[in-house]
Amino acid sequence: GAEVDFPVEGRDEKITVYTTRPDTLHGATFMVLAPEHAMAKELATDETREAVEKYIFNASMKSNVDRLQDKEKTGVFTGSYAINPLNGAKVPIWLSDYVLADYGTGAIMCVPAHDDRDFEFATKFNIPIIQVIAKDGKEIENMTEAYTEAAGTMINSGEWNGMESSVLKKEAPLMIEKMGIGRKTVNYKLRDWVFSRQRYWGEPIPVINFDDGTSVALSDDQLPLILPELEDYSPSKTGSSPLDKAVDWVNVEVDGKKGKRETSTMPGSAGSSWYFLRYIDPHNDKAIADPELL
């Protein structure tokens, strides 16, 4: 895709968006920022400030999971405008909680004619919808839903009119880079991996947490760490690990320092991520496998 820089009207700053469809840039009729975006509050005008700050606060009370559920879109207009760098059109800047701060740049350009979520938002808030990709080059009259087919001919797109969208999708990032309004970008959608689980089974995590706030990993000669036998390993009402019940196993003293063993265990995906390494050296009783063989 591409990162595209939208100048903000009346200000020196620009808002950078990431898009996988830079070929539809002429159809971007509004922009949406995550409520947590660094510029969200400062884009509010005197007339919109109260509504903007209230929306930002309400969004902070919701989890990302709740925000991404398929439900009616909500949003608030900041009162500020960006400038579409390709055609100079004024683009209203909105905040909406369906945009997350940790995805892309936390800001998206919205092309309602070719994206279901953007179409729903634009229809609700009476934002213009401009079709820029058409089957056989024919514009749809009275659009009732987004045209989400990737293939088609470019329309309402200035110098790009008549080009095949599949071709332009590949060429647009380079064109945008040459114009100096953005750059070709590869974006990886990665999320943190939850590695600890509050349960009895699973590989134990060989760490001791001391009462003074420090922690230490067990040395190799103390491994493998074996889970204790538990008669009752049902989940606790407080959410703590069942291993907390193994008091004699949990509470330890090392060199006069009192501490507790880590009571979370590794998830099943931990073993499946490295057990294949064992195949190279299956009878090794000193390590998972000989580093040289690996």
PDB file of N, CA and C in Angstrom, residues 46 92 116 166 202 283:
ATOM      1  N   ASP A  46     -13.936  25.798  18.444  1.00  0.00           N
ATOM      2  CA  ASP A  46     -14.699  26.257  19.606  1.00  0.00           C
ATOM      3  C   ASP A  46     -16.104  25.657  19.610  1.00  0.00           C
ATOM      4  N   PRO A  92     -13.507  16.729   5.262  1.00  0.00           N
ATOM      5  CA  PRO A  92     -13.813  16.892   6.690  1.00  0.00           C
ATOM      6  C   PRO A  92     -13.130  15.812   7.533  1.00  0.00           C
ATOM      7  N   ASP A 116     -17.519  -0.832   2.655  1.00  0.00           N
ATOM      8  CA  ASP A 116     -18.811  -0.970   3.335  1.00  0.00           C
ATOM      9  C   ASP A 116     -18.908  -0.107   4.592  1.00  0.00           C
ATOM     10  N   SER A 166      -6.978  -2.509 -11.293  1.00  0.00           N
ATOM     11  CA  SER A 166      -5.994  -3.516 -10.875  1.00  0.00           C
ATOM     12  C   SER A 166      -4.579  -3.095 -11.240  1.00  0.00           C
ATOM     13  N   GLY A 202       0.163 -26.905  31.229  1.00  0.00           N
ATOM     14  CA  GLY A 202       1.030 -26.064  30.396  1.00  0.00           C
ATOM     15  C   GLY A 202       2.418 -26.006  30.992  1.00  0.00           C
ATOM     16  N   HIS A 283      16.792 -37.533  21.781  1.00  0.00           N
ATOM     17  CA  HIS A 283      17.211 -38.256  22.990  1.00  0.00           C
ATOM     18  C   HIS A 283      18.089 -37.410  23.914  1.00  0.00           C
TER      19      HIS A 283
END
